[in-house]
XYZ file of N, CA, C and O in Angstrom:
716
model
N 16.295 34.197 -55.607
C 15.926 34.310 -54.403
C 15.402 35.758 -53.809
O 14.466 35.391 -52.887
N 15.473 36.852 -54.403
C 15.020 38.016 -54.221
C 13.401 37.798 -54.304
O 13.002 38.552 -53.916
N 13.475 37.274 -55.369
C 11.508 37.120 -56.021
C 11.093 36.512 -54.929
O 9.760 36.312 -54.926
N 11.608 35.381 -54.229
C 10.649 34.674 -53.396
C 10.443 35.356 -52.071
O 9.383 35.135 -51.294
N 11.623 36.229 -51.491
C 11.479 36.860 -50.041
C 10.029 37.343 -50.128
O 9.344 37.170 -49.097
N 9.524 38.327 -50.992
C 8.380 39.040 -50.728
C 6.872 37.812 -50.673
O 6.143 38.021 -49.793
N 7.025 36.585 -51.136
C 6.173 35.744 -51.059
C 6.041 35.246 -49.719
O 5.075 35.016 -49.128
N 7.349 34.969 -49.542
C 7.553 34.335 -47.890
C 6.821 35.483 -47.022
O 6.165 35.142 -45.870
N 7.496 36.710 -47.223
C 6.913 37.458 -46.186
C 5.272 37.683 -45.958
O 4.862 37.687 -45.043
N 4.904 37.761 -47.245
C 3.177 37.725 -47.380
C 2.613 36.689 -46.761
O 1.711 36.580 -45.932
N 2.981 35.139 -47.047
C 2.615 34.248 -46.251
C 2.920 34.203 -44.769
O 1.730 33.883 -43.752
N 4.018 34.898 -43.996
C 3.902 34.850 -42.661
C 2.986 35.804 -42.533
O 2.394 35.810 -41.144
N 2.920 36.954 -42.731
C 1.837 37.932 -42.555
C 0.433 37.690 -42.500
O -0.495 37.799 -41.712
N 0.028 36.724 -43.609
C -1.125 36.066 -43.225
C -1.330 34.764 -42.580
O -2.586 34.853 -42.175
N -0.428 33.937 -42.174
C -0.444 33.195 -41.221
C -0.344 33.432 -39.860
O -1.013 32.725 -38.917
N 0.129 34.484 -39.707
C 0.168 35.316 -38.363
C -1.040 35.081 -37.321
O -1.019 34.378 -36.637
N -2.360 36.110 -38.017
C -3.492 35.778 -37.184
C -3.932 34.238 -37.265
O -4.136 34.041 -36.129
N -3.848 33.349 -38.055
C -4.308 32.286 -37.868
C -3.681 31.146 -36.771
O -4.158 30.649 -35.932
N -2.116 31.806 -37.109
C -1.153 30.728 -35.776
C -1.606 31.239 -34.427
O -1.710 30.595 -33.429
N -1.984 32.253 -34.430
C -2.113 33.112 -32.844
C -3.476 32.435 -32.508
O -3.694 32.259 -31.355
N -4.571 32.659 -33.323
C -5.622 32.162 -32.823
C -5.423 30.602 -32.587
O -6.654 30.225 -31.713
N -5.006 29.559 -33.338
C -4.944 28.304 -32.695
C -4.050 28.094 -31.542
O -4.421 27.271 -30.856
N -2.931 29.003 -31.154
C -2.396 28.958 -29.942
C -3.252 29.505 -29.006
O -3.081 29.063 -27.895
N -3.883 30.624 -28.863
C -5.162 30.936 -28.080
C -5.860 29.741 -27.747
O -6.174 29.376 -26.695
N -6.614 29.207 -28.482
C -7.414 27.843 -28.481
C -6.586 26.940 -27.886
O -7.145 26.131 -26.882
N -5.414 26.480 -28.097
C -4.893 25.427 -27.609
C -4.512 25.715 -25.985
O -4.269 24.791 -25.280
N -4.241 27.184 -25.671
C -4.120 27.663 -24.339
C -5.366 27.632 -23.582
O -5.135 27.914 -22.373
N -6.608 27.496 -24.062
C -7.348 27.344 -23.725
C -8.128 28.661 -23.528
O -9.237 28.994 -22.881
N -7.879 29.609 -24.254
C -8.344 30.966 -24.354
C -9.345 31.122 -25.155
O -9.600 32.386 -25.851
N -9.264 30.449 -26.295
C -10.032 30.342 -27.754
C -11.273 30.656 -27.245
O -12.012 30.401 -26.341
N -12.200 30.580 -28.602
C -13.573 30.476 -28.265
C -14.335 29.484 -27.984
O -13.648 28.360 -28.222
N -15.454 29.182 -27.135
C -16.228 28.310 -26.836
C -17.499 28.587 -27.055
O -17.962 29.385 -27.262
N -18.066 27.313 -26.402
C -19.433 27.717 -26.886
C -20.266 28.695 -26.411
O -20.140 28.765 -24.994
N -21.333 29.320 -26.924
C -22.124 30.245 -26.272
C -21.494 31.579 -26.109
O -22.228 32.245 -25.281
N -20.197 31.542 -27.100
C -19.769 32.797 -26.681
C -19.362 33.462 -28.318
O -19.342 32.905 -29.307
N -19.109 34.906 -28.469
C -19.094 35.264 -29.947
C -17.759 34.602 -30.126
O -16.873 34.501 -29.687
N -17.470 34.981 -31.604
C -16.330 34.601 -32.183
C -16.320 32.860 -32.175
O -15.087 32.263 -32.289
N -17.089 32.072 -31.986
C -17.277 30.541 -32.257
C -17.028 30.379 -33.220
O -17.493 31.087 -34.373
N -16.257 29.234 -33.776
C -16.230 28.849 -35.153
C -16.742 27.665 -35.425
O -16.501 26.534 -34.578
N -17.585 27.516 -36.302
C -18.433 26.157 -36.460
C -17.971 25.522 -38.151
O -18.108 26.464 -38.836
N -17.359 24.457 -38.195
C -17.321 23.851 -39.389
C -17.927 22.244 -39.721
O -17.894 21.829 -38.645
N -18.555 22.409 -40.821
C -18.997 20.966 -41.030
C -19.993 21.310 -42.141
O -20.217 22.110 -43.036
N -20.763 19.846 -42.422
C -21.722 20.107 -43.269
C -22.875 20.864 -42.735
O -23.386 21.046 -41.539
N -23.782 21.685 -44.022
C -24.796 22.456 -43.464
C -26.134 22.210 -44.310
O -25.973 21.455 -45.252
N -27.240 22.822 -43.601
C -28.578 22.430 -44.173
C -29.138 23.630 -44.025
O -28.930 24.664 -42.924
N -29.735 24.441 -45.092
C -30.283 25.467 -45.176
C -31.748 25.312 -44.890
O -32.693 24.742 -45.073
N -32.191 26.086 -43.908
C -33.718 26.263 -42.966
C -34.541 27.191 -43.638
O -35.551 26.972 -43.627
N -33.789 28.582 -43.717
C -34.599 29.763 -44.444
C -33.320 29.966 -45.495
O -32.004 29.963 -45.567
N -33.625 31.171 -46.407
C -32.416 31.973 -47.203
C -31.672 32.387 -46.203
O -30.708 32.963 -47.127
N -31.885 32.734 -44.949
C -30.761 33.338 -44.359
C -30.775 32.632 -42.798
O -29.925 33.359 -42.050
N -30.864 31.584 -43.068
C -30.707 30.540 -41.791
C -30.292 29.249 -41.985
O -30.870 28.573 -42.745
N -28.916 28.844 -41.388
C -28.160 27.249 -41.749
C -28.282 26.690 -40.403
O -28.337 27.312 -39.368
N -28.144 25.307 -40.572
C -27.662 24.753 -39.488
C -26.575 24.222 -39.890
O -26.278 23.536 -41.018
N -25.337 24.139 -38.923
C -24.343 23.733 -39.323
C -23.889 22.685 -38.166
O -23.605 22.770 -37.023
N -23.823 21.059 -38.593
C -23.663 20.335 -37.900
C -24.982 20.406 -36.431
O -24.410 19.671 -35.193
N -25.966 20.914 -36.861
C -27.153 20.786 -36.137
C -27.288 21.853 -35.212
O -28.085 22.382 -34.605
N -26.213 22.828 -35.426
C -26.586 24.012 -34.907
C -26.862 25.188 -35.634
O -26.178 25.319 -36.753
N -27.751 26.084 -35.170
C -28.414 27.112 -36.180
C -27.618 28.261 -35.991
O -27.453 28.758 -34.980
N -27.324 28.960 -37.320
C -26.283 30.293 -37.413
C -27.458 31.002 -38.365
O -27.611 30.520 -39.542
N -27.665 32.056 -37.937
C -28.442 33.448 -38.824
C -27.456 34.093 -39.475
O -26.518 34.442 -38.955
N -27.339 34.226 -41.173
C -26.284 34.849 -41.539
C -26.388 36.400 -41.408
O -27.657 36.966 -41.381
N -25.504 37.008 -40.640
C -25.650 38.521 -40.369
C -25.764 39.218 -41.681
O -25.017 39.342 -42.579
N -26.253 40.512 -41.575
C -26.667 41.495 -42.453
C -27.295 41.244 -43.297
O -27.313 42.301 -44.392
N -28.050 40.414 -43.397
C -28.658 39.986 -44.646
C -30.226 39.518 -43.981
O -30.514 39.087 -43.065
N -31.260 39.967 -44.889
C -32.751 39.279 -44.764
C -33.343 38.938 -45.931
O -33.433 39.256 -46.748
N -33.817 37.366 -45.638
C -34.357 36.590 -46.871
C -35.737 36.756 -46.456
O -36.200 36.697 -45.593
N -36.640 36.168 -47.719
C -38.012 36.122 -47.603
C -38.521 35.111 -46.539
O -37.626 34.209 -46.201
N -39.760 35.388 -45.795
C -39.900 34.511 -44.882
C -41.050 33.376 -45.167
O -41.533 33.546 -46.174
N -41.280 32.442 -44.303
C -42.120 31.459 -44.368
C -43.497 32.157 -44.739
O -44.070 33.161 -44.154
N -43.873 31.792 -46.058
C -45.348 32.226 -46.162
C -45.489 33.551 -47.169
O -46.418 33.944 -47.646
N -44.140 34.083 -47.181
C -44.069 35.350 -48.001
C -44.119 34.853 -49.649
O -43.454 34.279 -49.920
N -44.979 35.513 -50.239
C -45.156 35.176 -51.862
C -44.749 36.863 -52.227
O -44.816 37.536 -51.896
N -44.262 36.496 -53.799
C -43.565 37.332 -54.339
C -44.022 37.196 -55.866
O -44.528 36.169 -56.290
N -43.832 37.881 -56.704
C -44.006 37.847 -58.191
C -43.044 37.842 -59.105
O -42.116 38.811 -58.998
N -43.045 36.662 -60.035
C -41.795 36.835 -61.027
C -42.221 37.929 -62.018
O -42.742 38.435 -62.275
N -41.087 37.956 -63.200
C -40.940 38.996 -63.977
C -42.476 38.893 -64.872
O -42.820 39.934 -65.251
N -42.559 37.846 -64.755
C -44.476 37.901 -65.984
C -45.597 37.942 -64.898
O -46.487 38.154 -65.438
N -45.181 38.364 -63.887
C -46.588 38.554 -62.928
C -47.007 37.564 -62.100
O -47.919 37.331 -61.485
N -46.635 36.253 -62.445
C -47.149 34.910 -61.688
C -46.492 34.729 -60.283
O -45.296 35.189 -59.966
N -47.370 34.596 -59.443
C -47.018 34.471 -57.755
C -46.168 33.211 -57.626
O -46.314 32.144 -58.464
N -45.259 33.552 -56.879
C -44.170 32.265 -56.360
C -44.012 32.471 -54.867
O -44.182 33.266 -54.325
N -43.394 31.042 -54.317
C -43.232 31.265 -52.985
C -41.819 31.782 -52.878
O -40.696 30.740 -52.973
N -41.452 32.894 -52.620
C -40.208 33.314 -52.547
C -39.194 32.715 -51.635
O -37.994 32.852 -51.550
N -39.910 32.304 -50.241
C -39.413 31.811 -49.239
C -38.922 30.468 -49.593
O -37.524 30.294 -49.236
N -39.415 29.516 -50.347
C -39.132 28.183 -50.781
C -37.864 28.369 -51.945
O -37.233 27.506 -51.630
N -38.299 29.512 -52.904
C -37.063 29.656 -53.588
C -35.536 30.431 -53.119
O -34.772 29.642 -53.633
N -35.631 31.212 -52.188
C -34.402 31.674 -51.338
C -33.910 30.525 -50.747
O -32.809 30.545 -50.449
N -34.915 29.865 -49.914
C -34.052 28.606 -49.364
C -33.480 27.682 -50.233
O -32.144 27.327 -49.597
N -34.139 27.262 -51.156
C -33.396 26.254 -52.346
C -32.090 26.755 -52.724
O -31.232 25.975 -52.824
N -32.091 28.154 -52.883
C -30.858 28.716 -53.747
C -29.791 28.651 -52.284
O -28.709 28.256 -52.784
N -29.888 28.865 -51.306
C -29.115 28.830 -50.159
C -28.330 27.196 -50.017
O -27.322 26.957 -49.956
N -29.754 26.293 -50.090
C -29.344 25.184 -49.891
C -28.457 24.363 -51.062
O -27.420 23.719 -50.824
N -28.350 24.749 -52.243
C -27.460 24.672 -53.473
C -26.495 25.333 -53.066
O -25.347 24.212 -53.596
N -26.199 26.057 -52.426
C -24.713 26.715 -52.192
C -24.081 25.966 -51.236
O -22.568 25.937 -51.272
N -24.900 25.159 -50.247
C -23.986 24.507 -49.100
C -23.967 23.083 -49.293
O -23.095 22.304 -48.936
N -24.643 22.500 -50.528
C -24.884 21.199 -50.744
C -23.482 20.527 -50.937
O -22.968 21.030 -51.971
N -23.265 19.524 -50.070
C -21.927 18.992 -50.192
C -20.770 19.479 -50.180
O -19.896 18.763 -50.541
N -20.960 20.473 -49.581
C -19.549 21.699 -49.221
C -19.482 21.560 -47.717
O -20.492 21.527 -46.752
N -18.261 21.828 -47.287
C -17.776 22.391 -45.835
C -18.305 23.700 -45.398
O -17.844 24.443 -46.602
N -18.586 24.024 -44.576
C -19.320 25.539 -44.331
C -18.369 25.729 -43.167
O -18.388 25.133 -42.020
N -18.119 27.057 -43.050
C -17.243 27.711 -41.911
C -18.081 28.843 -41.485
O -18.212 29.560 -42.449
N -18.679 28.832 -40.369
C -19.054 29.900 -39.666
C -18.251 30.561 -38.682
O -18.039 29.575 -37.932
N -18.318 31.848 -38.510
C -17.883 32.623 -37.294
C -19.016 33.259 -36.832
O -19.692 34.061 -37.519
N -19.124 32.720 -35.284
C -20.406 33.113 -34.809
C -19.826 34.512 -34.125
O -19.012 34.367 -33.317
N -20.355 35.699 -34.517
C -19.835 36.689 -33.889
C -21.023 37.424 -32.652
O -20.667 38.394 -32.367
N -22.059 37.077 -32.807
C -23.277 37.349 -31.994
C -24.148 36.547 -31.637
O -24.426 35.491 -32.322
N -24.751 36.580 -30.508
C -25.659 35.990 -29.971
C -26.575 36.786 -29.217
O -26.546 37.299 -28.050
N -28.125 36.582 -29.847
C -29.052 37.532 -28.905
C -29.677 37.051 -27.855
O -29.456 36.032 -27.584
N -30.464 37.710 -27.412
C -31.120 37.571 -26.143
C -32.220 36.179 -25.973
O -32.406 35.585 -25.163
N -32.581 35.643 -27.322
C -33.424 34.460 -27.341
C -32.335 33.342 -27.745
O -32.601 32.378 -27.916
N -31.052 33.542 -27.666
C -30.261 32.331 -28.007
C -29.597 32.319 -29.247
O -28.962 31.421 -29.233
N -30.336 33.068 -30.318
C -29.721 32.597 -31.674
C -28.487 33.244 -31.997
O -28.219 34.192 -31.609
N -27.741 32.420 -32.438
C -26.481 32.682 -33.115
C -26.611 33.515 -34.465
O -27.168 32.988 -35.548
N -25.584 34.476 -34.568
C -25.549 35.315 -35.524
C -24.015 35.008 -36.481
O -23.129 35.643 -35.213
N -23.901 35.212 -37.518
C -22.271 35.303 -37.823
C -22.469 35.244 -39.375
O -23.127 35.140 -40.192
N -21.086 35.060 -39.697
C -20.628 34.892 -41.007
C -20.417 33.731 -41.754
O -19.352 32.973 -40.694
N -21.005 33.116 -42.270
C -20.651 31.718 -42.668
C -20.135 31.815 -44.539
O -20.437 32.394 -45.370
N -19.380 30.833 -44.866
C -18.342 30.725 -46.098
C -18.539 29.392 -46.536
O -18.498 28.426 -45.796
N -18.395 29.343 -47.739
C -18.128 27.926 -48.537
C -16.866 28.336 -49.343
O -17.212 29.111 -50.476
N -15.882 27.456 -49.297
C -14.611 27.776 -50.025
C -14.233 29.172 -50.275
O -13.866 29.894 -51.246
N -14.318 30.132 -49.017
C -13.889 31.333 -49.023
C -14.875 32.534 -49.169
O -14.868 33.517 -49.065
N -16.056 31.801 -50.089
C -17.290 32.584 -50.675
C -18.171 33.040 -49.369
O -19.080 31.985 -49.011
N -18.615 34.458 -48.990
C -19.377 34.882 -47.875
C -20.738 34.161 -48.728
O -21.096 35.106 -49.476
N -21.607 33.669 -47.945
C -22.929 32.964 -48.151
C -23.810 34.233 -48.147
O -24.700 34.466 -49.321
N -23.760 34.996 -47.267
C -24.685 36.378 -47.260
C -24.436 37.427 -48.348
O -25.515 37.748 -49.143
N -23.482 37.387 -48.792
C -22.824 38.270 -50.039
C -23.508 37.871 -51.149
O -23.810 38.264 -52.013
N -23.052 36.374 -51.297
C -23.367 35.632 -52.221
C -25.081 35.628 -52.606
O -25.845 35.835 -53.607
N -25.825 35.269 -51.317
C -27.487 35.575 -51.456
C -28.019 36.943 -51.820
O -29.010 36.959 -52.366
N -27.397 37.880 -51.470
C -27.643 39.357 -51.581
C -27.636 39.591 -53.192
O -28.165 40.170 -53.827
N -26.260 39.474 -53.776
C -25.583 39.847 -55.018
C -26.303 39.035 -56.059
O -26.173 39.146 -57.138
N -26.967 37.699 -55.843
C -27.830 37.028 -56.358
C -29.088 37.329 -56.330
O -30.005 36.899 -57.528
N -29.063 38.240 -55.538
C -30.979 38.653 -55.414
C -31.577 37.993 -54.799
O -33.241 38.108 -54.752
N -31.343 37.288 -53.815
C -32.633 36.248 -52.992
C -32.599 36.549 -51.898
O -33.083 35.820 -51.113
N -31.771 37.782 -51.242
C -31.793 38.079 -49.854
C -31.683 40.116 -50.207
O -31.225 40.152 -51.036
N -31.949 40.041 -48.902
C -31.719 41.675 -49.334
C -30.709 42.181 -47.993
O -30.571 41.326 -46.909
N -30.060 43.198 -48.139
C -28.976 43.723 -47.262
C -29.622 44.464 -46.220
O -30.910 44.767 -46.386
N -29.421 43.948 -44.939
C -30.168 44.756 -43.509
C -29.183 46.061 -43.341
O -28.254 45.899 -42.531
N -29.205 47.044 -43.932
C -28.530 48.228 -44.319
C -28.452 48.713 -42.650
O -27.386 49.248 -42.158
N -29.452 48.490 -41.853
C -29.230 49.211 -40.464
C -28.450 48.430 -39.638
O -28.214 48.850 -38.623
N -28.563 46.895 -39.949
C -27.400 46.326 -39.232
C -26.094 46.525 -39.757
O -25.104 46.416 -38.873
N -25.959 46.537 -40.952
C -24.473 46.632 -41.672
C -24.622 47.145 -43.126
O -25.442 46.481 -43.941
N -23.554 47.631 -43.747
C -23.813 48.379 -45.076
C -22.787 47.613 -46.084
O -22.575 47.542 -47.200
N -22.344 46.181 -45.355
C -21.110 45.774 -46.063
C -21.846 45.077 -47.420
O -20.953 45.109 -48.280
N -23.098 44.798 -47.438
C -23.734 43.965 -48.529
C -24.499 45.304 -49.756
O -24.920 44.833 -50.402
N -24.102 46.599 -49.305
C -24.651 47.599 -50.096
C -24.371 47.311 -51.763
O -25.244 47.571 -52.513
N -23.331 47.137 -52.199
C -22.650 47.080 -53.477
C -23.400 45.725 -53.866
O -23.707 46.017 -55.387
N -23.324 44.654 -53.637
C -24.059 43.643 -54.166
C -25.409 43.714 -54.165
O -26.094 43.288 -55.485
N -26.254 44.258 -53.395
C -27.695 44.530 -53.476
C -27.847 45.345 -54.732
O -28.738 45.199 -55.647
N -27.138 46.685 -54.753
C -27.332 47.548 -56.078
C -27.204 46.792 -57.569
O -27.674 46.897 -58.166
N -26.162 45.839 -57.363
C -25.600 44.776 -58.328
C -27.154 44.023 -59.068
O -27.328 44.070 -59.941
N -27.442 43.454 -57.927
C -28.404 42.329 -58.255
C -30.100 43.315 -58.597
O -30.514 42.740 -59.649
N -30.033 44.700 -57.832
C -31.205 45.303 -58.528
C -30.998 45.892 -60.354
O -32.037 45.626 -60.469
N -29.641 46.119 -60.026
C -29.405 46.810 -61.513
C -29.391 45.692 -62.516
O -30.173 46.112 -63.797
N -29.379 44.640 -62.087
C -29.403 43.506 -63.192
C -30.527 42.560 -62.942
O -30.898 41.869 -63.919
N -31.599 42.967 -62.302
C -33.184 42.283 -62.307
C -32.595 41.017 -61.982
O -33.291 40.129 -62.279
N -31.766 40.921 -60.537
C -31.582 39.266 -60.394
C -32.417 38.704 -59.338
O -32.883 39.590 -58.394
N -32.649 37.638 -59.590
C -33.589 36.967 -58.267
C -34.901 37.488 -57.900
O -35.528 37.934 -59.004
N -34.884 38.140 -56.668
C -36.072 38.783 -56.336
C -36.424 40.162 -57.071
O -37.770 40.496 -57.102
N -35.209 40.744 -57.468
C -35.417 42.018 -58.187
C -36.100 41.769 -59.676
O -36.460 43.027 -60.014
N -36.318 40.529 -59.997
C -36.799 40.510 -61.444
C -38.238 40.687 -61.228
O -38.916 41.120 -62.785
N -38.987 40.674 -60.519
C -40.217 41.080 -60.196
C -40.823 41.816 -59.293
O -39.883 42.978 -59.105
N -41.819 41.326 -58.371
C -42.123 42.528 -57.201
C -41.998 41.559 -55.943
O -42.661 40.429 -55.968
N -41.444 42.470 -55.143
C -41.322 41.738 -53.735
C -41.191 42.582 -52.670
O -40.720 43.863 -52.907
N -42.062 42.456 -51.720
C -41.910 43.045 -50.585
C -40.480 42.936 -49.403
O -40.681 41.741 -49.366
N -40.136 43.957 -48.996
C -38.602 43.530 -48.147
C -39.261 42.818 -47.035
O -40.074 42.977 -46.671
N -38.482 41.335 -46.699
C -39.178 40.655 -45.565
C -39.565 41.444 -44.089
O -40.724 41.250 -43.771
N -38.458 42.533 -43.878
C -39.036 43.347 -42.514
C -40.026 43.954 -42.663
O -41.044 44.588 -41.866
N -40.659 44.733 -44.115
C -41.918 45.203 -44.228
C -43.019 44.469 -44.151
O -43.900 44.610 -43.949
N -42.980 43.126 -44.989
C -43.875 42.247 -44.975
C -44.233 41.730 -43.750
O -45.463 41.471 -43.380
N -43.573 41.345 -42.802
C -43.775 41.387 -41.198
C -44.503 42.198 -40.718
O -45.290 41.841 -39.867
N -44.098 43.503 -40.784
C -44.846 44.429 -40.254
C -46.178 44.657 -40.483
O -46.941 44.704 -39.687
N -46.489 44.455 -42.003
C -47.551 44.417 -42.222
C -48.373 43.154 -41.869
O -49.702 43.369 -41.647
N -47.846 42.105 -41.758
C -48.561 40.881 -41.413
C -49.040 41.185 -39.860
O -50.179 41.098 -39.529
N -48.150 41.675 -38.918
C -48.490 42.191 -37.645
C -49.808 43.020 -37.753
O -50.582 43.032 -36.832
N -49.647 44.107 -38.456
C -50.830 45.031 -38.632
C -52.123 44.575 -39.102
O -52.987 44.872 -38.445
N -52.087 43.578 -39.735
C -53.153 42.850 -40.366
C -53.600 42.249 -39.247
O -55.184 41.755 -39.041
N -52.969 41.414 -38.427
C -53.319 40.606 -37.320
C -53.931 41.356 -36.582
O -54.811 41.013 -35.746
N -53.771 42.649 -35.953
C -53.939 43.290 -35.188
C -55.282 43.941 -35.294
O -55.892 44.380 -34.622
N -55.581 43.969 -36.628
C -56.953 44.430 -36.980
C -58.301 43.829 -36.631
O -58.211 42.672 -36.155
């Protein structure tokens, strides 16, 4: 019986926050639409390498930036590829046929929802960065720093060849259009 007590205590400690959240929602104080900490569950589709729709609601993966539409990069052999399409396909494969759970933590002034999304407990933002198909947005959060360092050291994904970070690419596009 002594060996079971620590497991029961651990279970109660872990279940406490989940039970409290359930109780708050039941009392009408839980997350509601268009507010932070909204939870979305269901099937998802990748729109971009850092943007999903969950049951039709768009959620941008917080803390990462993936290549933009029209952004090209080069593979390890110097051949050009559409890195936007590849990054989007990688995210699409991660969510295909899986239940996705997103916790929306922010909504910007344009109404775009941002948050952390998971499949089977795996943070999709972390997975995209550590596989090299997205970059950490260090100015927003250092949480994916180790994953990016790993991908870069192993020359995984976009790190295998040449790529411009998406925010640098966007800035360059704006400068070129202004000329």
